[in-house]
Amino acid sequence: MNEIKKCSISGVGFTFEKVAYARLDEYLQSLKKAYTNNPDSEEILADIEARVAELILSAQSDAECVVTLPIIENIVAQLGSPEDISGEESKAA
């Protein structure tokens, strides 16, 4: 039995597996941290969240109404790391 969590992303309601929600939250928090010093950070993050919502909707079939971890992992892979999105080189290198 899996726990679920209901949430809204960019105004669209979703039901997540708890592990999928935790992974998406971790990803969004890393993006928020990466854009901390950007004056347009709120707009950028809102755009990314809207894209995440679009990708979730396109990944779900009619029979599948719960967002699972593989869906979120696929979205994170599609969007890339904060460095990939911002176009900056990783500072850890």
PDB file of N, CA and C in Angstrom:
ATOM      1  N   MET A   1       0.846  -1.172   0.000  1.00  0.00           N
ATOM      2  CA  MET A   1       0.000   0.000   0.000  1.00  0.00           C
ATOM      3  C   MET A   1       0.898   1.244   0.000  1.00  0.00           C
ATOM      4  N   ASN A   2       0.625   2.164  -0.920  1.00  0.00           N
ATOM      5  CA  ASN A   2       1.391   3.401  -1.021  1.00  0.00           C
ATOM      6  C   ASN A   2       0.602   4.559  -0.444  1.00  0.00           C
ATOM      7  N   GLU A   3       1.303   5.453   0.238  1.00  0.00           N
ATOM      8  CA  GLU A   3       0.676   6.678   0.721  1.00  0.00           C
ATOM      9  C   GLU A   3       0.601   7.659  -0.436  1.00  0.00           C
ATOM     10  N   ILE A   4      -0.432   8.511  -0.420  1.00  0.00           N
ATOM     11  CA  ILE A   4      -0.571   9.524  -1.454  1.00  0.00           C
ATOM     12  C   ILE A   4      -0.651  10.910  -0.835  1.00  0.00           C
ATOM     13  N   LYS A   5      -0.404  11.895  -1.668  1.00  0.00           N
ATOM     14  CA  LYS A   5      -0.466  13.288  -1.227  1.00  0.00           C
ATOM     15  C   LYS A   5      -1.098  14.091  -2.352  1.00  0.00           C
ATOM     16  N   LYS A   6      -2.058  14.930  -2.013  1.00  0.00           N
ATOM     17  CA  LYS A   6      -2.702  15.790  -2.999  1.00  0.00           C
ATOM     18  C   LYS A   6      -2.037  17.158  -2.954  1.00  0.00           C
ATOM     19  N   CYS A   7      -1.800  17.723  -4.139  1.00  0.00           N
ATOM     20  CA  CYS A   7      -1.195  19.050  -4.206  1.00  0.00           C
ATOM     21  C   CYS A   7      -1.581  19.721  -5.515  1.00  0.00           C
ATOM     22  N   SER A   8      -1.242  20.987  -5.604  1.00  0.00           N
ATOM     23  CA  SER A   8      -1.511  21.779  -6.794  1.00  0.00           C
ATOM     24  C   SER A   8      -0.184  22.286  -7.346  1.00  0.00           C
ATOM     25  N   ILE A   9      -0.006  22.105  -8.652  1.00  0.00           N
ATOM     26  CA  ILE A   9       1.181  22.626  -9.320  1.00  0.00           C
ATOM     27  C   ILE A   9       0.687  23.543 -10.425  1.00  0.00           C
ATOM     28  N   SER A  10       1.045  24.789 -10.330  1.00  0.00           N
ATOM     29  CA  SER A  10       0.656  25.785 -11.330  1.00  0.00           C
ATOM     30  C   SER A  10      -0.862  25.798 -11.538  1.00  0.00           C
ATOM     31  N   GLY A  11      -1.581  25.634 -10.438  1.00  0.00           N
ATOM     32  CA  GLY A  11      -3.039  25.705 -10.475  1.00  0.00           C
ATOM     33  C   GLY A  11      -3.742  24.431 -10.895  1.00  0.00           C
ATOM     34  N   VAL A  12      -3.003  23.350 -11.123  1.00  0.00           N
ATOM     35  CA  VAL A  12      -3.588  22.076 -11.530  1.00  0.00           C
ATOM     36  C   VAL A  12      -3.453  21.097 -10.366  1.00  0.00           C
ATOM     37  N   GLY A  13      -4.563  20.458  -9.991  1.00  0.00           N
ATOM     38  CA  GLY A  13      -4.547  19.510  -8.880  1.00  0.00           C
ATOM     39  C   GLY A  13      -4.034  18.144  -9.304  1.00  0.00           C
ATOM     40  N   PHE A  14      -3.189  17.558  -8.469  1.00  0.00           N
ATOM     41  CA  PHE A  14      -2.618  16.235  -8.727  1.00  0.00           C
ATOM     42  C   PHE A  14      -2.658  15.402  -7.460  1.00  0.00           C
ATOM     43  N   THR A  15      -2.666  14.083  -7.642  1.00  0.00           N
ATOM     44  CA  THR A  15      -2.500  13.141  -6.549  1.00  0.00           C
ATOM     45  C   THR A  15      -1.175  12.428  -6.788  1.00  0.00           C
ATOM     46  N   PHE A  16      -0.266  12.535  -5.830  1.00  0.00           N
ATOM     47  CA  PHE A  16       1.078  11.976  -5.942  1.00  0.00           C
ATOM     48  C   PHE A  16       1.265  10.804  -4.996  1.00  0.00           C
ATOM     49  N   GLU A  17       2.076   9.840  -5.412  1.00  0.00           N
ATOM     50  CA  GLU A  17       2.639   8.904  -4.447  1.00  0.00           C
ATOM     51  C   GLU A  17       3.541   9.755  -3.560  1.00  0.00           C
ATOM     52  N   LYS A  18       3.625   9.408  -2.294  1.00  0.00           N
ATOM     53  CA  LYS A  18       4.412  10.219  -1.371  1.00  0.00           C
ATOM     54  C   LYS A  18       5.878  10.321  -1.801  1.00  0.00           C
ATOM     55  N   VAL A  19       6.466   9.234  -2.307  1.00  0.00           N
ATOM     56  CA  VAL A  19       7.870   9.276  -2.737  1.00  0.00           C
ATOM     57  C   VAL A  19       8.045  10.143  -3.982  1.00  0.00           C
ATOM     58  N   ALA A  20       7.067  10.157  -4.868  1.00  0.00           N
ATOM     59  CA  ALA A  20       7.126  11.000  -6.061  1.00  0.00           C
ATOM     60  C   ALA A  20       7.041  12.469  -5.666  1.00  0.00           C
ATOM     61  N   TYR A  21       6.158  12.772  -4.713  1.00  0.00           N
ATOM     62  CA  TYR A  21       6.032  14.148  -4.230  1.00  0.00           C
ATOM     63  C   TYR A  21       7.343  14.616  -3.597  1.00  0.00           C
ATOM     64  N   ALA A  22       7.953  13.757  -2.784  1.00  0.00           N
ATOM     65  CA  ALA A  22       9.209  14.109  -2.112  1.00  0.00           C
ATOM     66  C   ALA A  22      10.312  14.376  -3.140  1.00  0.00           C
ATOM     67  N   ARG A  23      10.372  13.574  -4.194  1.00  0.00           N
ATOM     68  CA  ARG A  23      11.398  13.759  -5.231  1.00  0.00           C
ATOM     69  C   ARG A  23      11.176  15.070  -5.989  1.00  0.00           C
ATOM     70  N   LEU A  24       9.919  15.363  -6.334  1.00  0.00           N
ATOM     71  CA  LEU A  24       9.630  16.609  -7.030  1.00  0.00           C
ATOM     72  C   LEU A  24       9.916  17.806  -6.142  1.00  0.00           C
ATOM     73  N   ASP A  25       9.553  17.730  -4.880  1.00  0.00           N
ATOM     74  CA  ASP A  25       9.823  18.821  -3.949  1.00  0.00           C
ATOM     75  C   ASP A  25      11.323  19.063  -3.821  1.00  0.00           C
ATOM     76  N   GLU A  26      12.095  17.995  -3.730  1.00  0.00           N
ATOM     77  CA  GLU A  26      13.555  18.108  -3.646  1.00  0.00           C
ATOM     78  C   GLU A  26      14.105  18.804  -4.897  1.00  0.00           C
ATOM     79  N   TYR A  27      13.604  18.419  -6.051  1.00  0.00           N
ATOM     80  CA  TYR A  27      14.045  19.018  -7.311  1.00  0.00           C
ATOM     81  C   TYR A  27      13.688  20.504  -7.374  1.00  0.00           C
ATOM     82  N   LEU A  28      12.457  20.840  -7.033  1.00  0.00           N
ATOM     83  CA  LEU A  28      12.031  22.242  -7.078  1.00  0.00           C
ATOM     84  C   LEU A  28      12.797  23.097  -6.074  1.00  0.00           C
ATOM     85  N   GLN A  29      13.106  22.531  -4.911  1.00  0.00           N
ATOM     86  CA  GLN A  29      13.901  23.265  -3.918  1.00  0.00           C
ATOM     87  C   GLN A  29      15.313  23.516  -4.428  1.00  0.00           C
ATOM     88  N   SER A  30      15.884  22.546  -5.162  1.00  0.00           N
ATOM     89  CA  SER A  30      17.234  22.750  -5.714  1.00  0.00           C
ATOM     90  C   SER A  30      17.211  23.851  -6.769  1.00  0.00           C
ATOM     91  N   LEU A  31      16.131  23.923  -7.537  1.00  0.00           N
ATOM     92  CA  LEU A  31      15.992  24.994  -8.522  1.00  0.00           C
ATOM     93  C   LEU A  31      15.843  26.347  -7.833  1.00  0.00           C
ATOM     94  N   LYS A  32      15.045  26.370  -6.777  1.00  0.00           N
ATOM     95  CA  LYS A  32      14.847  27.617  -6.027  1.00  0.00           C
ATOM     96  C   LYS A  32      16.180  28.124  -5.483  1.00  0.00           C
ATOM     97  N   LYS A  33      16.970  27.218  -4.966  1.00  0.00           N
ATOM     98  CA  LYS A  33      18.285  27.585  -4.431  1.00  0.00           C
ATOM     99  C   LYS A  33      19.205  28.093  -5.539  1.00  0.00           C
ATOM    100  N   ALA A  34      19.158  27.450  -6.699  1.00  0.00           N
ATOM    101  CA  ALA A  34      20.018  27.844  -7.823  1.00  0.00           C
ATOM    102  C   ALA A  34      19.672  29.236  -8.347  1.00  0.00           C
ATOM    103  N   TYR A  35      18.415  29.628  -8.234  1.00  0.00           N
ATOM    104  CA  TYR A  35      17.976  30.924  -8.755  1.00  0.00           C
ATOM    105  C   TYR A  35      17.827  31.995  -7.672  1.00  0.00           C
ATOM    106  N   THR A  36      18.340  31.758  -6.501  1.00  0.00           N
ATOM    107  CA  THR A  36      18.199  32.686  -5.386  1.00  0.00           C
ATOM    108  C   THR A  36      18.628  34.107  -5.739  1.00  0.00           C
ATOM    109  N   ASN A  37      19.730  34.254  -6.426  1.00  0.00           N
ATOM    110  CA  ASN A  37      20.273  35.585  -6.728  1.00  0.00           C
ATOM    111  C   ASN A  37      19.774  36.173  -8.049  1.00  0.00           C
ATOM    112  N   ASN A  38      18.893  35.470  -8.719  1.00  0.00           N
ATOM    113  CA  ASN A  38      18.375  35.959  -9.991  1.00  0.00           C
ATOM    114  C   ASN A  38      17.165  36.843  -9.728  1.00  0.00           C
ATOM    115  N   PRO A  39      17.141  38.066 -10.249  1.00  0.00           N
ATOM    116  CA  PRO A  39      16.008  38.961  -9.995  1.00  0.00           C
ATOM    117  C   PRO A  39      14.694  38.450 -10.593  1.00  0.00           C
ATOM    118  N   ASP A  40      14.774  37.564 -11.564  1.00  0.00           N
ATOM    119  CA  ASP A  40      13.572  37.000 -12.194  1.00  0.00           C
ATOM    120  C   ASP A  40      13.237  35.611 -11.671  1.00  0.00           C
ATOM    121  N   SER A  41      13.769  35.251 -10.515  1.00  0.00           N
ATOM    122  CA  SER A  41      13.631  33.889 -10.010  1.00  0.00           C
ATOM    123  C   SER A  41      12.175  33.439  -9.852  1.00  0.00           C
ATOM    124  N   GLU A  42      11.304  34.309  -9.357  1.00  0.00           N
ATOM    125  CA  GLU A  42       9.902  33.903  -9.166  1.00  0.00           C
ATOM    126  C   GLU A  42       9.246  33.552 -10.489  1.00  0.00           C
ATOM    127  N   GLU A  43       9.484  34.359 -11.505  1.00  0.00           N
ATOM    128  CA  GLU A  43       8.899  34.104 -12.823  1.00  0.00           C
ATOM    129  C   GLU A  43       9.476  32.829 -13.448  1.00  0.00           C
ATOM    130  N   ILE A  44      10.778  32.643 -13.317  1.00  0.00           N
ATOM    131  CA  ILE A  44      11.436  31.456 -13.864  1.00  0.00           C
ATOM    132  C   ILE A  44      10.879  30.203 -13.199  1.00  0.00           C
ATOM    133  N   LEU A  45      10.793  30.215 -11.876  1.00  0.00           N
ATOM    134  CA  LEU A  45      10.289  29.048 -11.153  1.00  0.00           C
ATOM    135  C   LEU A  45       8.824  28.774 -11.481  1.00  0.00           C
ATOM    136  N   ALA A  46       8.031  29.815 -11.647  1.00  0.00           N
ATOM    137  CA  ALA A  46       6.627  29.631 -12.029  1.00  0.00           C
ATOM    138  C   ALA A  46       6.529  28.991 -13.410  1.00  0.00           C
ATOM    139  N   ASP A  47       7.388  29.404 -14.329  1.00  0.00           N
ATOM    140  CA  ASP A  47       7.411  28.810 -15.672  1.00  0.00           C
ATOM    141  C   ASP A  47       7.817  27.343 -15.619  1.00  0.00           C
ATOM    142  N   ILE A  48       8.808  27.028 -14.800  1.00  0.00           N
ATOM    143  CA  ILE A  48       9.259  25.639 -14.668  1.00  0.00           C
ATOM    144  C   ILE A  48       8.146  24.792 -14.058  1.00  0.00           C
ATOM    145  N   GLU A  49       7.474  25.306 -13.026  1.00  0.00           N
ATOM    146  CA  GLU A  49       6.367  24.560 -12.420  1.00  0.00           C
ATOM    147  C   GLU A  49       5.244  24.336 -13.429  1.00  0.00           C
ATOM    148  N   ALA A  50       4.959  25.329 -14.260  1.00  0.00           N
ATOM    149  CA  ALA A  50       3.931  25.168 -15.289  1.00  0.00           C
ATOM    150  C   ALA A  50       4.338  24.073 -16.271  1.00  0.00           C
ATOM    151  N   ARG A  51       5.611  24.037 -16.624  1.00  0.00           N
ATOM    152  CA  ARG A  51       6.096  22.986 -17.534  1.00  0.00           C
ATOM    153  C   ARG A  51       6.010  21.618 -16.881  1.00  0.00           C
ATOM    154  N   VAL A  52       6.324  21.532 -15.602  1.00  0.00           N
ATOM    155  CA  VAL A  52       6.207  20.267 -14.872  1.00  0.00           C
ATOM    156  C   VAL A  52       4.755  19.783 -14.915  1.00  0.00           C
ATOM    157  N   ALA A  53       3.821  20.683 -14.657  1.00  0.00           N
ATOM    158  CA  ALA A  53       2.399  20.317 -14.698  1.00  0.00           C
ATOM    159  C   ALA A  53       2.005  19.803 -16.086  1.00  0.00           C
ATOM    160  N   GLU A  54       2.472  20.487 -17.142  1.00  0.00           N
ATOM    161  CA  GLU A  54       2.190  20.041 -18.511  1.00  0.00           C
ATOM    162  C   GLU A  54       2.741  18.647 -18.765  1.00  0.00           C
ATOM    163  N   LEU A  55       3.972  18.410 -18.328  1.00  0.00           N
ATOM    164  CA  LEU A  55       4.602  17.111 -18.557  1.00  0.00           C
ATOM    165  C   LEU A  55       3.900  16.001 -17.784  1.00  0.00           C
ATOM    166  N   ILE A  56       3.443  16.294 -16.571  1.00  0.00           N
ATOM    167  CA  ILE A  56       2.698  15.292 -15.806  1.00  0.00           C
ATOM    168  C   ILE A  56       1.405  14.957 -16.539  1.00  0.00           C
ATOM    169  N   LEU A  57       0.690  15.974 -16.978  1.00  0.00           N
ATOM    170  CA  LEU A  57      -0.570  15.738 -17.684  1.00  0.00           C
ATOM    171  C   LEU A  57      -0.357  14.935 -18.962  1.00  0.00           C
ATOM    172  N   SER A  58       0.719  15.213 -19.683  1.00  0.00           N
ATOM    173  CA  SER A  58       0.970  14.474 -20.919  1.00  0.00           C
ATOM    174  C   SER A  58       1.429  13.042 -20.653  1.00  0.00           C
ATOM    175  N   ALA A  59       2.002  12.788 -19.476  1.00  0.00           N
ATOM    176  CA  ALA A  59       2.497  11.453 -19.135  1.00  0.00           C
ATOM    177  C   ALA A  59       1.412  10.539 -18.579  1.00  0.00           C
ATOM    178  N   GLN A  60       0.314  11.112 -18.115  1.00  0.00           N
ATOM    179  CA  GLN A  60      -0.733  10.305 -17.496  1.00  0.00           C
ATOM    180  C   GLN A  60      -1.720   9.805 -18.536  1.00  0.00           C
ATOM    181  N   SER A  61      -2.114   8.553 -18.373  1.00  0.00           N
ATOM    182  CA  SER A  61      -3.190   8.013 -19.197  1.00  0.00           C
ATOM    183  C   SER A  61      -4.496   8.173 -18.415  1.00  0.00           C
ATOM    184  N   ASP A  62      -5.610   7.895 -19.053  1.00  0.00           N
ATOM    185  CA  ASP A  62      -6.901   8.009 -18.378  1.00  0.00           C
ATOM    186  C   ASP A  62      -6.985   7.087 -17.163  1.00  0.00           C
ATOM    187  N   ALA A  63      -6.383   5.923 -17.274  1.00  0.00           N
ATOM    188  CA  ALA A  63      -6.455   4.941 -16.191  1.00  0.00           C
ATOM    189  C   ALA A  63      -5.506   5.271 -15.043  1.00  0.00           C
ATOM    190  N   GLU A  64      -4.499   6.079 -15.336  1.00  0.00           N
ATOM    191  CA  GLU A  64      -3.485   6.380 -14.324  1.00  0.00           C
ATOM    192  C   GLU A  64      -3.696   7.790 -13.792  1.00  0.00           C
ATOM    193  N   CYS A  65      -4.238   7.888 -12.591  1.00  0.00           N
ATOM    194  CA  CYS A  65      -4.528   9.215 -12.053  1.00  0.00           C
ATOM    195  C   CYS A  65      -3.592   9.598 -10.909  1.00  0.00           C
ATOM    196  N   VAL A  66      -2.709   8.700 -10.499  1.00  0.00           N
ATOM    197  CA  VAL A  66      -1.752   8.999  -9.434  1.00  0.00           C
ATOM    198  C   VAL A  66      -0.376   9.189 -10.062  1.00  0.00           C
ATOM    199  N   VAL A  67       0.277  10.277  -9.714  1.00  0.00           N
ATOM    200  CA  VAL A  67       1.614  10.573 -10.233  1.00  0.00           C
ATOM    201  C   VAL A  67       2.613   9.692  -9.489  1.00  0.00           C
ATOM    202  N   THR A  68       3.363   8.907 -10.254  1.00  0.00           N
ATOM    203  CA  THR A  68       4.301   7.961  -9.661  1.00  0.00           C
ATOM    204  C   THR A  68       5.742   8.459  -9.794  1.00  0.00           C
ATOM    205  N   LEU A  69       6.628   7.820  -9.055  1.00  0.00           N
ATOM    206  CA  LEU A  69       8.048   8.196  -9.074  1.00  0.00           C
ATOM    207  C   LEU A  69       8.662   8.104 -10.467  1.00  0.00           C
ATOM    208  N   PRO A  70       8.390   7.062 -11.258  1.00  0.00           N
ATOM    209  CA  PRO A  70       8.981   7.030 -12.605  1.00  0.00           C
ATOM    210  C   PRO A  70       8.579   8.228 -13.477  1.00  0.00           C
ATOM    211  N   ILE A  71       7.359   8.713 -13.333  1.00  0.00           N
ATOM    212  CA  ILE A  71       6.936   9.902 -14.082  1.00  0.00           C
ATOM    213  C   ILE A  71       7.782  11.101 -13.676  1.00  0.00           C
ATOM    214  N   ILE A  72       7.972  11.284 -12.370  1.00  0.00           N
ATOM    215  CA  ILE A  72       8.755  12.419 -11.875  1.00  0.00           C
ATOM    216  C   ILE A  72      10.215  12.293 -12.274  1.00  0.00           C
ATOM    217  N   GLU A  73      10.771  11.097 -12.180  1.00  0.00           N
ATOM    218  CA  GLU A  73      12.172  10.899 -12.582  1.00  0.00           C
ATOM    219  C   GLU A  73      12.360  11.225 -14.061  1.00  0.00           C
ATOM    220  N   ASN A  74      11.397  10.852 -14.887  1.00  0.00           N
ATOM    221  CA  ASN A  74      11.466  11.151 -16.311  1.00  0.00           C
ATOM    222  C   ASN A  74      11.414  12.668 -16.551  1.00  0.00           C
ATOM    223  N   ILE A  75      10.555  13.360 -15.830  1.00  0.00           N
ATOM    224  CA  ILE A  75      10.438  14.814 -15.968  1.00  0.00           C
ATOM    225  C   ILE A  75      11.727  15.502 -15.530  1.00  0.00           C
ATOM    226  N   VAL A  76      12.288  15.074 -14.409  1.00  0.00           N
ATOM    227  CA  VAL A  76      13.549  15.656 -13.927  1.00  0.00           C
ATOM    228  C   VAL A  76      14.654  15.425 -14.964  1.00  0.00           C
ATOM    229  N   ALA A  77      14.682  14.240 -15.557  1.00  0.00           N
ATOM    230  CA  ALA A  77      15.687  13.953 -16.585  1.00  0.00           C
ATOM    231  C   ALA A  77      15.474  14.831 -17.820  1.00  0.00           C
ATOM    232  N   GLN A  78      14.216  15.057 -18.197  1.00  0.00           N
ATOM    233  CA  GLN A  78      13.913  15.905 -19.349  1.00  0.00           C
ATOM    234  C   GLN A  78      14.323  17.354 -19.109  1.00  0.00           C
ATOM    235  N   LEU A  79      13.993  17.874 -17.938  1.00  0.00           N
ATOM    236  CA  LEU A  79      14.272  19.282 -17.641  1.00  0.00           C
ATOM    237  C   LEU A  79      15.741  19.524 -17.314  1.00  0.00           C
ATOM    238  N   GLY A  80      16.382  18.556 -16.682  1.00  0.00           N
ATOM    239  CA  GLY A  80      17.794  18.672 -16.349  1.00  0.00           C
ATOM    240  C   GLY A  80      18.031  19.296 -14.985  1.00  0.00           C
ATOM    241  N   SER A  81      19.293  19.366 -14.639  1.00  0.00           N
ATOM    242  CA  SER A  81      19.706  19.918 -13.351  1.00  0.00           C
ATOM    243  C   SER A  81      19.540  21.436 -13.368  1.00  0.00           C
ATOM    244  N   PRO A  82      19.612  22.068 -12.207  1.00  0.00           N
ATOM    245  CA  PRO A  82      19.551  23.531 -12.173  1.00  0.00           C
ATOM    246  C   PRO A  82      20.620  24.172 -13.064  1.00  0.00           C
ATOM    247  N   GLU A  83      21.802  23.581 -13.123  1.00  0.00           N
ATOM    248  CA  GLU A  83      22.872  24.107 -13.959  1.00  0.00           C
ATOM    249  C   GLU A  83      22.519  23.972 -15.438  1.00  0.00           C
ATOM    250  N   ASP A  84      21.881  22.842 -15.807  1.00  0.00           N
ATOM    251  CA  ASP A  84      21.460  22.643 -17.194  1.00  0.00           C
ATOM    252  C   ASP A  84      20.438  23.690 -17.607  1.00  0.00           C
ATOM    253  N   ILE A  85      19.483  23.956 -16.732  1.00  0.00           N
ATOM    254  CA  ILE A  85      18.411  24.895 -17.044  1.00  0.00           C
ATOM    255  C   ILE A  85      18.928  26.323 -17.132  1.00  0.00           C
ATOM    256  N   SER A  86      19.763  26.703 -16.195  1.00  0.00           N
ATOM    257  CA  SER A  86      20.263  28.085 -16.173  1.00  0.00           C
ATOM    258  C   SER A  86      21.390  28.317 -17.164  1.00  0.00           C
ATOM    259  N   GLY A  87      21.978  27.214 -17.670  1.00  0.00           N
ATOM    260  CA  GLY A  87      23.072  27.356 -18.634  1.00  0.00           C
ATOM    261  C   GLY A  87      24.406  27.646 -17.986  1.00  0.00           C
ATOM    262  N   GLU A  88      24.508  27.483 -16.685  1.00  0.00           N
ATOM    263  CA  GLU A  88      25.751  27.739 -15.967  1.00  0.00           C
ATOM    264  C   GLU A  88      26.516  26.441 -15.765  1.00  0.00           C
ATOM    265  N   GLU A  89      27.828  26.544 -15.690  1.00  0.00           N
ATOM    266  CA  GLU A  89      28.667  25.395 -15.391  1.00  0.00           C
ATOM    267  C   GLU A  89      28.569  25.070 -13.901  1.00  0.00           C
ATOM    268  N   SER A  90      28.686  23.807 -13.584  1.00  0.00           N
ATOM    269  CA  SER A  90      28.677  23.388 -12.192  1.00  0.00           C
ATOM    270  C   SER A  90      29.886  23.946 -11.459  1.00  0.00           C
ATOM    271  N   LYS A  91      29.670  24.515 -10.302  1.00  0.00           N
ATOM    272  CA  LYS A  91      30.765  25.101  -9.518  1.00  0.00           C
ATOM    273  C   LYS A  91      31.526  24.042  -8.733  1.00  0.00           C
ATOM    274  N   ALA A  92      30.976  22.805  -8.682  1.00  0.00           N
ATOM    275  CA  ALA A  92      31.611  21.730  -7.922  1.00  0.00           C
ATOM    276  C   ALA A  92      32.723  21.054  -8.719  1.00  0.00           C
ATOM    277  N   ALA A  93      32.891  21.379  -9.972  1.00  0.00           N
ATOM    278  CA  ALA A  93      33.873  20.712 -10.829  1.00  0.00           C
ATOM    279  C   ALA A  93      35.257  21.028 -10.513  1.00  0.00           C
TER     280      ALA A  93
END
